[in-house]
Short mmCIF file of C-alpha atoms in Angstrom, two decimals:
data_model
loop_
_atom_site.label_atom_id
_atom_site.label_comp_id
_atom_site.label_asym_id
_atom_site.label_seq_id
_atom_site.Cartn_x
_atom_site.Cartn_y
_atom_site.Cartn_z
CA MET A 85 3.87 30.76 -14.07
CA LYS A 86 6.33 30.95 -11.30
CA ILE A 87 4.88 28.75 -8.56
CA ALA A 88 5.89 27.71 -5.14
CA VAL A 89 4.95 24.54 -3.55
CA LEU A 90 5.15 24.56 0.17
CA GLY A 91 5.60 21.11 1.55
CA THR A 92 7.77 18.06 0.54
CA GLY A 93 5.27 15.28 1.16
CA MET A 94 3.23 13.21 -1.40
CA VAL A 95 0.91 16.09 -2.11
CA GLY A 96 3.91 18.47 -2.66
CA GLN A 97 5.74 16.13 -4.75
CA ALA A 98 2.61 15.45 -6.87
CA LEU A 99 1.86 18.98 -7.34
CA ALA A 100 5.30 20.23 -8.07
CA GLY A 101 5.98 17.37 -10.43
CA ARG A 102 2.87 18.00 -12.49
CA LEU A 103 3.24 21.86 -12.65
CA ASP A 104 6.99 21.37 -13.65
CA GLU A 105 5.87 18.98 -16.29
CA LEU A 106 3.29 21.60 -17.58
CA GLY A 107 5.88 24.17 -18.31
CA HIS A 108 5.65 26.21 -15.04
CA ASP A 109 8.72 27.49 -13.06
CA VAL A 110 8.47 25.64 -9.97
CA VAL A 111 10.26 25.76 -6.51
CA VAL A 112 9.56 23.64 -3.49
CA GLY A 113 9.51 25.38 -0.15
CA THR A 114 10.57 23.61 3.11
CA ARG A 115 11.61 24.71 6.49
CA ASP A 116 15.20 23.61 6.22
CA PRO A 117 16.28 22.75 2.69
CA GLN A 118 19.68 21.20 4.08
CA ALA A 119 17.73 19.06 6.51
CA THR A 120 15.23 17.80 3.95
CA LEU A 121 18.14 16.97 1.50
CA ALA A 122 20.05 15.08 4.17
CA ARG A 123 17.12 12.63 4.96
CA THR A 124 18.11 9.54 2.86
CA GLU A 125 15.62 7.06 4.54
CA PRO A 126 12.05 6.51 3.48
CA ASP A 127 9.32 8.23 5.53
CA GLY A 128 6.83 6.65 7.82
CA MET A 129 4.59 5.62 4.98
CA GLY A 130 7.28 4.04 3.02
CA ASN A 131 7.68 6.88 0.51
CA PRO A 132 11.12 7.40 -0.81
CA PRO A 133 12.93 10.57 0.72
CA PHE A 134 12.39 13.87 -0.99
CA SER A 135 16.13 13.86 -2.27
CA ALA A 136 15.42 11.04 -4.56
CA TRP A 137 12.30 12.66 -5.87
CA LEU A 138 14.27 15.94 -6.57
CA GLN A 139 16.88 13.93 -8.76
CA ASP A 140 14.11 13.01 -10.86
CA HIS A 141 13.01 16.38 -11.03
CA GLN A 142 16.23 18.54 -12.12
CA GLY A 143 13.94 21.62 -13.08
CA VAL A 144 12.75 22.02 -9.60
CA GLY A 145 14.49 24.05 -6.84
CA LEU A 146 14.31 23.25 -3.14
CA VAL A 147 14.61 26.42 -1.03
CA THR A 148 13.26 27.93 2.34
CA PHE A 149 9.54 28.75 2.56
CA ALA A 150 10.39 32.46 2.43
CA ASP A 151 12.67 32.27 -0.53
CA ALA A 152 10.05 29.99 -2.51
CA ALA A 153 6.99 32.42 -1.71
CA ALA A 154 9.11 35.61 -2.34
CA GLY A 155 9.72 34.65 -6.02
CA ALA A 156 6.48 32.99 -6.78
CA GLU A 157 3.35 34.49 -8.50
CA LEU A 158 1.34 31.54 -7.02
CA VAL A 159 1.76 29.62 -3.73
CA VAL A 160 0.26 26.12 -3.20
CA ASN A 161 0.04 25.14 0.47
CA ALA A 162 0.82 21.44 0.33
CA THR A 163 1.67 21.20 3.95
CA SER A 164 -0.04 18.99 6.58
CA GLY A 165 -3.02 20.55 8.22
CA SER A 166 -1.35 21.21 11.68
CA GLY A 167 1.80 22.54 9.69
CA ALA A 168 -0.21 25.12 7.44
CA ILE A 169 -0.12 28.30 9.26
CA PRO A 170 3.34 27.82 10.91
CA ALA A 171 4.64 27.19 7.30
CA LEU A 172 2.85 30.21 5.76
CA GLU A 173 4.15 32.07 8.68
CA GLN A 174 7.58 31.22 7.65
CA ALA A 175 6.87 31.89 4.10
CA GLY A 176 6.06 35.48 5.40
CA ALA A 177 2.88 37.62 5.09
CA ASP A 178 4.69 40.10 3.10
CA ASN A 179 5.76 37.48 0.66
CA LEU A 180 2.09 36.05 0.17
CA ALA A 181 0.32 39.45 -0.07
CA GLY A 182 -1.65 39.76 -3.25
CA LYS A 183 -0.84 36.39 -4.35
CA VAL A 184 -3.06 33.28 -4.79
CA VAL A 185 -2.70 30.85 -2.11
CA LEU A 186 -3.86 27.37 -3.61
CA ASP A 187 -4.63 25.66 0.06
CA ILE A 188 -4.99 21.88 -0.21
CA SER A 189 -4.31 21.36 3.71
CA ASN A 190 -6.78 19.42 5.76
CA PRO A 191 -7.26 20.06 9.57
CA LEU A 192 -6.71 16.29 10.32
CA ASP A 193 -5.96 15.54 13.98
CA PHE A 194 -4.26 12.14 14.43
CA SER A 195 -3.74 12.46 18.12
CA ALA A 196 -6.34 9.88 19.09
CA GLY A 197 -5.17 7.60 16.26
CA PHE A 198 -6.96 6.44 13.02
CA PRO A 199 -9.50 7.84 11.61
CA PRO A 200 -8.40 11.09 12.60
CA THR A 201 -10.70 13.70 13.67
CA LEU A 202 -10.74 17.46 12.65
CA PHE A 203 -9.10 20.25 14.79
CA VAL A 204 -11.53 22.79 13.16
CA LYS A 205 -14.89 22.28 11.57
CA ASP A 206 -18.46 23.23 11.13
CA THR A 207 -18.28 26.76 12.47
CA ASP A 208 -14.83 27.57 11.02
CA SER A 209 -12.42 26.03 8.70
CA LEU A 210 -8.79 25.74 8.06
CA GLY A 211 -9.25 27.78 5.01
CA GLU A 212 -10.77 30.52 6.71
CA GLN A 213 -8.11 30.36 9.39
CA VAL A 214 -5.44 30.92 6.62
CA GLN A 215 -7.32 33.46 5.08
CA ARG A 216 -7.84 35.45 8.33
CA ALA A 217 -4.13 34.96 9.29
CA PHE A 218 -3.08 36.38 5.90
CA PRO A 219 -5.89 38.94 4.89
CA GLN A 220 -3.54 40.22 1.91
CA ALA A 221 -3.48 36.57 0.32
CA ARG A 222 -6.19 35.43 -2.16
CA VAL A 223 -6.87 32.00 -0.53
CA VAL A 224 -8.66 29.46 -2.61
CA LYS A 225 -9.20 26.12 -0.96
CA THR A 226 -9.36 23.29 -3.37
CA LEU A 227 -7.98 19.74 -4.05
CA ASN A 228 -8.38 18.63 -0.61
CA THR A 229 -11.22 16.05 -1.40
CA LEU A 230 -9.23 13.39 -3.38
CA ASN A 231 -5.90 11.66 -3.12
CA ALA A 232 -2.51 13.09 -4.43
CA SER A 233 -2.38 11.07 -7.70
CA LEU A 234 -5.83 11.87 -8.72
CA MET A 235 -5.31 15.67 -7.98
CA ILE A 236 -2.88 15.85 -10.68
CA HIS A 237 -4.22 12.94 -12.87
CA PRO A 238 -8.03 12.89 -12.39
CA LYS A 239 -8.59 11.29 -15.96
CA ASP A 240 -6.89 8.12 -14.55
CA LEU A 241 -10.30 7.30 -13.01
CA GLY A 242 -11.70 6.87 -16.44
CA GLN A 243 -14.99 8.50 -15.43
CA GLU A 244 -15.44 12.38 -14.70
CA SER A 245 -15.24 13.26 -11.27
CA SER A 246 -15.70 16.75 -9.37
CA VAL A 247 -13.34 19.08 -7.59
CA PHE A 248 -14.28 22.27 -5.66
CA VAL A 249 -13.13 25.84 -5.23
CA SER A 250 -13.84 27.95 -2.28
CA GLY A 251 -12.52 31.49 -1.81
CA ASP A 252 -13.57 35.18 -1.42
CA ASP A 253 -11.54 36.39 -4.91
CA ALA A 254 -13.27 35.67 -8.03
CA ALA A 255 -10.22 36.33 -10.07
CA ALA A 256 -8.03 34.02 -7.72
CA LYS A 257 -10.54 31.10 -8.39
CA ALA A 258 -10.57 31.61 -12.02
CA THR A 259 -6.74 31.40 -11.87
CA VAL A 260 -6.85 28.14 -9.81
CA THR A 261 -9.70 26.70 -12.04
CA GLU A 262 -7.60 27.10 -15.09
CA LEU A 263 -4.64 25.17 -13.33
CA LEU A 264 -7.11 22.41 -12.26
CA GLU A 265 -8.31 22.10 -15.79
CA SER A 266 -4.69 21.94 -17.15
CA PHE A 267 -4.41 18.84 -14.72
CA GLY A 268 -7.44 17.18 -16.51
CA HIS A 269 -10.29 18.35 -14.36
CA THR A 270 -13.50 19.09 -16.17
CA ASP A 271 -16.02 19.47 -13.31
CA VAL A 272 -14.54 22.40 -11.03
CA ILE A 273 -17.55 23.55 -8.98
CA ASP A 274 -17.24 26.84 -7.30
CA LEU A 275 -18.84 26.58 -3.99
CA GLY A 276 -18.63 30.30 -2.98
CA ASP A 277 -16.54 32.12 -0.53
CA ILE A 278 -13.88 30.73 1.84
CA SER A 279 -16.39 29.74 4.39
CA THR A 280 -17.54 27.06 2.27
CA ALA A 281 -14.32 25.23 2.64
CA ARG A 282 -16.03 24.08 5.96
CA GLY A 283 -18.16 21.81 3.57
CA THR A 284 -15.14 20.22 1.59
CA GLU A 285 -12.97 19.80 4.85
CA MET A 286 -15.89 18.01 6.39
CA LEU A 287 -15.80 15.65 3.54
CA LEU A 288 -12.66 14.17 4.88
CA PRO A 289 -14.30 11.69 7.33
CA VAL A 290 -16.49 10.25 4.80
CA TRP A 291 -13.60 10.00 2.50
CA LEU A 292 -11.47 8.32 5.07
CA ARG A 293 -14.11 5.56 5.63
CA LEU A 294 -14.81 5.09 2.00
CA MET A 295 -11.05 4.46 1.68
CA GLY A 296 -11.37 1.75 4.27
CA ALA A 297 -14.63 0.35 2.72
CA LEU A 298 -13.41 0.26 -0.75
CA GLY A 299 -9.74 -0.74 0.21
CA THR A 300 -8.27 2.01 -2.11
CA PRO A 301 -7.65 5.74 -2.27
CA ALA A 302 -8.07 5.71 -5.92
CA PHE A 303 -11.74 7.19 -5.94
CA ASN A 304 -13.31 10.41 -6.12
CA PHE A 305 -16.72 12.23 -5.71
CA LYS A 306 -18.83 13.07 -8.79
CA VAL A 307 -21.51 15.53 -8.05
CA VAL A 308 -24.38 13.96 -10.27
CA ARG A 309 -26.89 16.31 -11.50
CA MET B 234 -43.16 -5.98 4.94
CA LYS B 235 -44.85 -4.18 7.78
CA ILE B 236 -43.08 -1.04 7.97
CA ALA B 237 -43.55 2.13 10.20
CA VAL B 238 -42.49 5.57 9.22
CA LEU B 239 -41.96 7.98 11.95
CA GLY B 240 -42.51 11.56 10.83
CA THR B 241 -45.02 13.43 8.71
CA GLY B 242 -42.60 15.81 6.90
CA MET B 243 -41.34 15.70 3.42
CA VAL B 244 -39.03 12.71 4.02
CA GLY B 245 -41.77 10.76 5.84
CA GLN B 246 -44.07 11.36 3.24
CA ALA B 247 -41.67 10.37 0.29
CA LEU B 248 -40.70 7.15 2.11
CA ALA B 249 -44.20 6.00 3.16
CA GLY B 250 -45.71 6.76 -0.36
CA ARG B 251 -43.05 5.02 -2.16
CA LEU B 252 -43.12 2.03 0.34
CA ASP B 253 -46.80 1.85 -0.15
CA GLU B 254 -46.57 1.88 -3.83
CA LEU B 255 -44.30 -1.01 -3.68
CA GLY B 256 -46.68 -3.24 -1.82
CA HIS B 257 -45.54 -2.76 1.93
CA ASP B 258 -47.87 -2.49 4.61
CA VAL B 259 -47.22 1.18 5.68
CA VAL B 260 -48.34 3.25 8.68
CA VAL B 261 -47.11 6.62 9.46
CA GLY B 262 -46.31 7.43 13.12
CA THR B 263 -46.53 10.86 14.55
CA ARG B 264 -46.85 12.45 18.00
CA ASP B 265 -50.62 13.23 18.14
CA PRO B 266 -52.54 11.99 15.03
CA GLN B 267 -55.60 14.15 15.57
CA ALA B 268 -53.35 17.32 15.87
CA THR B 269 -51.41 16.29 12.70
CA LEU B 270 -54.77 15.71 10.78
CA ALA B 271 -56.24 19.05 12.19
CA ARG B 272 -53.53 21.04 10.42
CA THR B 273 -55.01 22.50 7.19
CA GLU B 274 -52.51 25.09 6.35
CA PRO B 275 -49.20 24.57 4.34
CA ASP B 276 -46.16 24.23 6.44
CA GLY B 277 -43.32 26.84 6.69
CA MET B 278 -41.67 25.59 3.40
CA GLY B 279 -45.24 25.89 1.48
CA ASN B 280 -45.76 22.19 1.38
CA PRO B 281 -49.26 20.91 1.74
CA PRO B 282 -50.58 19.50 5.11
CA PHE B 283 -50.02 15.81 5.86
CA SER B 284 -53.86 15.32 5.84
CA ALA B 285 -53.80 16.28 2.08
CA TRP B 286 -51.18 13.81 1.44
CA LEU B 287 -53.00 11.21 3.41
CA GLN B 288 -56.17 11.51 1.31
CA ASP B 289 -53.93 10.59 -1.87
CA HIS B 290 -52.72 7.54 0.08
CA GLN B 291 -55.74 5.72 1.34
CA GLY B 292 -53.59 2.61 2.15
CA VAL B 293 -51.30 4.23 4.71
CA GLY B 294 -52.56 4.77 8.29
CA LEU B 295 -51.76 7.50 10.66
CA VAL B 296 -51.12 6.50 14.27
CA THR B 297 -49.04 7.44 17.31
CA PHE B 298 -45.28 6.67 17.16
CA ALA B 299 -46.01 3.89 19.68
CA ASP B 300 -48.77 2.31 17.78
CA ALA B 301 -46.82 2.50 14.54
CA ALA B 302 -43.56 0.94 16.00
CA ALA B 303 -45.56 -1.73 17.82
CA GLY B 304 -46.96 -3.24 14.67
CA ALA B 305 -43.94 -2.91 12.42
CA GLU B 306 -41.12 -5.33 11.51
CA LEU B 307 -38.93 -2.31 10.31
CA VAL B 308 -39.06 1.16 11.54
CA VAL B 309 -37.94 4.22 9.51
CA ASN B 310 -36.85 7.26 11.32
CA ALA B 311 -37.70 10.14 9.34
CA THR B 312 -38.04 12.92 11.91
CA SER B 313 -35.87 15.81 12.08
CA GLY B 314 -32.42 15.46 13.71
CA SER B 315 -33.65 17.03 16.99
CA GLY B 316 -36.82 15.22 17.27
CA ALA B 317 -35.19 11.77 16.51
CA ILE B 318 -34.56 10.53 19.93
CA PRO B 319 -37.65 12.21 21.53
CA ALA B 320 -39.83 10.34 18.76
CA LEU B 321 -38.07 7.04 19.20
CA GLU B 322 -38.54 7.32 23.08
CA GLN B 323 -42.21 7.84 22.42
CA ALA B 324 -42.14 4.84 19.86
CA GLY B 325 -40.77 3.07 22.92
CA ALA B 326 -37.69 0.94 23.35
CA ASP B 327 -39.72 -2.38 23.56
CA ASN B 328 -41.53 -1.70 20.36
CA LEU B 329 -37.90 -1.06 18.73
CA ALA B 330 -36.31 -4.20 20.24
CA GLY B 331 -34.75 -6.63 17.53
CA LYS B 332 -36.21 -4.38 14.81
CA VAL B 333 -34.29 -2.74 11.97
CA VAL B 334 -34.36 1.09 12.49
CA LEU B 335 -33.55 2.89 9.00
CA ASP B 336 -32.28 6.12 10.38
CA ILE B 337 -32.51 9.06 7.91
CA SER B 338 -32.20 11.85 10.45
CA ASN B 339 -29.62 14.46 10.26
CA PRO B 340 -28.17 16.68 13.21
CA LEU B 341 -28.77 19.92 11.79
CA ASP B 342 -29.02 22.96 14.11
CA PHE B 343 -30.65 25.92 12.69
CA SER B 344 -30.52 27.81 15.59
CA ALA B 345 -27.61 30.27 14.21
CA GLY B 346 -29.67 30.45 10.92
CA PHE B 347 -28.76 29.11 7.42
CA PRO B 348 -26.66 27.27 6.70
CA PRO B 349 -27.32 25.02 9.89
CA THR B 350 -24.45 23.51 11.86
CA LEU B 351 -24.23 19.94 13.26
CA PHE B 352 -25.31 19.26 16.98
CA VAL B 353 -23.09 16.19 16.89
CA LYS B 354 -20.14 15.52 14.75
CA ASP B 355 -16.62 14.12 14.40
CA THR B 356 -16.31 12.21 17.58
CA ASP B 357 -19.78 10.93 17.69
CA SER B 358 -22.93 10.93 15.33
CA LEU B 359 -26.64 11.09 15.70
CA GLY B 360 -26.60 7.33 14.29
CA GLU B 361 -24.53 6.54 17.04
CA GLN B 362 -26.70 8.31 19.69
CA VAL B 363 -29.86 6.36 18.36
CA GLN B 364 -28.02 3.10 18.48
CA ARG B 365 -26.77 3.83 22.13
CA ALA B 366 -30.25 4.90 23.20
CA PHE B 367 -31.95 1.94 21.81
CA PRO B 368 -29.15 -1.01 22.09
CA GLN B 369 -31.79 -3.63 21.15
CA ALA B 370 -32.68 -1.81 17.82
CA ARG B 371 -30.81 -2.91 14.94
CA VAL B 372 -29.79 0.73 13.52
CA VAL B 373 -28.85 1.33 9.95
CA LYS B 374 -28.11 5.00 8.96
CA THR B 375 -28.79 5.54 5.41
CA LEU B 376 -30.28 8.02 2.88
CA ASN B 377 -29.25 11.04 4.72
CA THR B 378 -27.03 12.40 2.00
CA LEU B 379 -29.51 13.21 -0.68
CA ASN B 380 -33.03 14.93 -0.91
CA ALA B 381 -36.48 13.18 -0.51
CA SER B 382 -37.45 12.80 -3.96
CA LEU B 383 -33.97 11.25 -5.13
CA MET B 384 -33.89 8.79 -1.98
CA ILE B 385 -37.02 7.19 -3.60
CA HIS B 386 -36.51 7.78 -7.16
CA PRO B 387 -32.71 7.95 -7.62
CA LYS B 388 -33.02 7.03 -11.47
CA ASP B 389 -34.50 10.36 -11.93
CA LEU B 390 -31.00 11.81 -11.98
CA GLY B 391 -30.44 9.84 -15.20
CA GLN B 392 -26.93 8.73 -14.13
CA GLU B 393 -25.96 6.39 -11.24
CA SER B 394 -25.16 7.75 -7.97
CA SER B 395 -24.16 6.34 -4.56
CA VAL B 396 -25.81 5.94 -1.18
CA PHE B 397 -24.30 4.41 1.96
CA VAL B 398 -25.27 2.24 4.85
CA SER B 399 -23.67 2.38 8.32
CA GLY B 400 -24.46 -0.17 11.04
CA ASP B 401 -23.50 -2.86 13.45
CA ASP B 402 -25.78 -5.45 12.32
CA ALA B 403 -24.96 -7.10 8.94
CA ALA B 404 -28.29 -8.44 8.49
CA ALA B 405 -30.10 -5.32 9.07
CA LYS B 406 -27.88 -3.66 6.53
CA ALA B 407 -28.64 -6.39 3.99
CA THR B 408 -32.46 -5.82 4.46
CA VAL B 409 -32.09 -2.05 4.27
CA THR B 410 -29.88 -2.51 1.02
CA GLU B 411 -32.61 -4.81 -0.46
CA LEU B 412 -35.09 -1.96 0.18
CA LEU B 413 -32.87 0.80 -1.23
CA GLU B 414 -32.44 -1.49 -4.38
CA SER B 415 -36.38 -1.73 -4.60
CA PHE B 416 -36.37 2.13 -4.80
CA GLY B 417 -33.78 1.89 -7.78
CA HIS B 418 -30.48 2.56 -5.90
CA THR B 419 -27.85 0.42 -7.81
CA ASP B 420 -24.63 1.76 -5.91
CA VAL B 421 -25.28 1.06 -2.13
CA ILE B 422 -21.75 1.13 -0.29
CA ASP B 423 -21.46 -0.41 3.11
CA LEU B 424 -19.09 2.05 5.11
CA GLY B 425 -19.00 -0.20 8.23
CA ASP B 426 -20.14 0.13 11.58
CA ILE B 427 -22.56 2.59 13.01
CA SER B 428 -19.57 4.99 13.79
CA THR B 429 -19.21 5.47 9.99
CA ALA B 430 -22.52 7.69 10.16
CA ARG B 431 -19.94 10.43 11.34
CA GLY B 432 -18.82 10.53 7.92
CA THR B 433 -22.20 10.60 5.98
CA GLU B 434 -23.58 13.20 8.42
CA MET B 435 -20.64 15.45 8.10
CA LEU B 436 -21.33 15.46 4.25
CA LEU B 437 -24.28 17.69 5.04
CA PRO B 438 -22.40 20.96 5.26
CA VAL B 439 -20.96 20.52 1.58
CA TRP B 440 -24.48 19.18 0.50
CA LEU B 441 -26.25 22.33 1.73
CA ARG B 442 -23.37 24.51 0.05
CA LEU B 443 -23.80 22.56 -3.28
CA MET B 444 -27.38 22.98 -3.24
CA GLY B 445 -26.70 26.91 -2.75
CA ALA B 446 -24.11 26.84 -5.66
CA LEU B 447 -26.10 24.83 -8.14
CA GLY B 448 -29.33 26.30 -7.16
CA THR B 449 -31.08 22.98 -6.92
CA PRO B 450 -31.29 20.09 -4.32
CA ALA B 451 -31.70 17.75 -7.39
CA PHE B 452 -27.93 16.20 -7.26
CA ASN B 453 -26.36 13.44 -5.54
CA PHE B 454 -22.80 11.93 -4.95
CA LYS B 455 -21.52 9.08 -6.99
CA VAL B 456 -18.29 7.72 -5.73
CA VAL B 457 -16.27 7.20 -8.85
CA ARG B 458 -13.77 4.08 -8.73
#
């Protein structure tokens, strides 16, 4: 499938790399490709610059948000929460119309330090905001409840764990579920319409505290039933 | 141990019954014991009246919130979220001072229908509100992330699942953890201080949507790591 991954951070790299490995035709979208390629220093978290990642993934292109979305059949939103709607606006509503938008972003607000709070919650969600902003897109919220490496290699945990899909379009959820299964996910739970993203986005506060208590992000929730 | 369970609903009945069965000296606290005993109709959810439950649990007493707390070494808050602080106020700060308060309540707001929203979240929690209102109490938030029957019989799921404790007092968390283990819980995760109750209380939105998607409340989260 022709897939655009919007965002060059850890989540974007993880998704783009895994999708490329699985044989998809992948481009990464960024605001300014030249500026992204010009960065040669590690980011604030010590991760290597995107240009280094790109050298290891010769099959993946780097283009603008708009060019990435224009050529894609499916768009992955792997931007930060506050960057999600601006990035999708640059991608362009016309380029998203009719397409599956796999939205991973979380509405984290770091303005008061760590742990972050949520800039939308409870009576609304970022998933719903994206769907409202791009009514022609077929938004599916998923993968926002685990860390980047487990998103793409869930079997690394050695035990089955769960992921969730939320969206208004059943066919879009089926497409996303198939992708998730190709990553190794074996327990994909359909929570219902896009408003159920309120539930998974509100998992972040306990996820962050679990990371603190366990001393690692290498965990995931399994819904035991 | 002498234990007071505040609240006569499903959670109160479950906890009081299990603690009685395990050999503790249990009283249930309610606002007005005569009024509670006088109700002979099922509640709005079709559950039998408390008087029927009490007949099956001859070892358990029913007294006022204040009398229950006064004689107890440990107090279980099994009231509804909006009823928590009023019930504890009737129990009396002096009767709670120095005691472990095992707080199960969730800040659910049903005023706009189902699913409920949360009346406190993200930057504060009901657990913290209880601790601030009763600074001498040793509040431990726990068991608010699963349904009443699994709280007391977690092994019914047939697979291990997780519960969480949040609180400022390490000895109080140890006492609560021991109680949880006596119920059959084998994965009790200490999230940290009482502010981590924000995380577990914000699990309710996804819990409620999972109940809808799965068609049953008989599930629980396992933190796979």
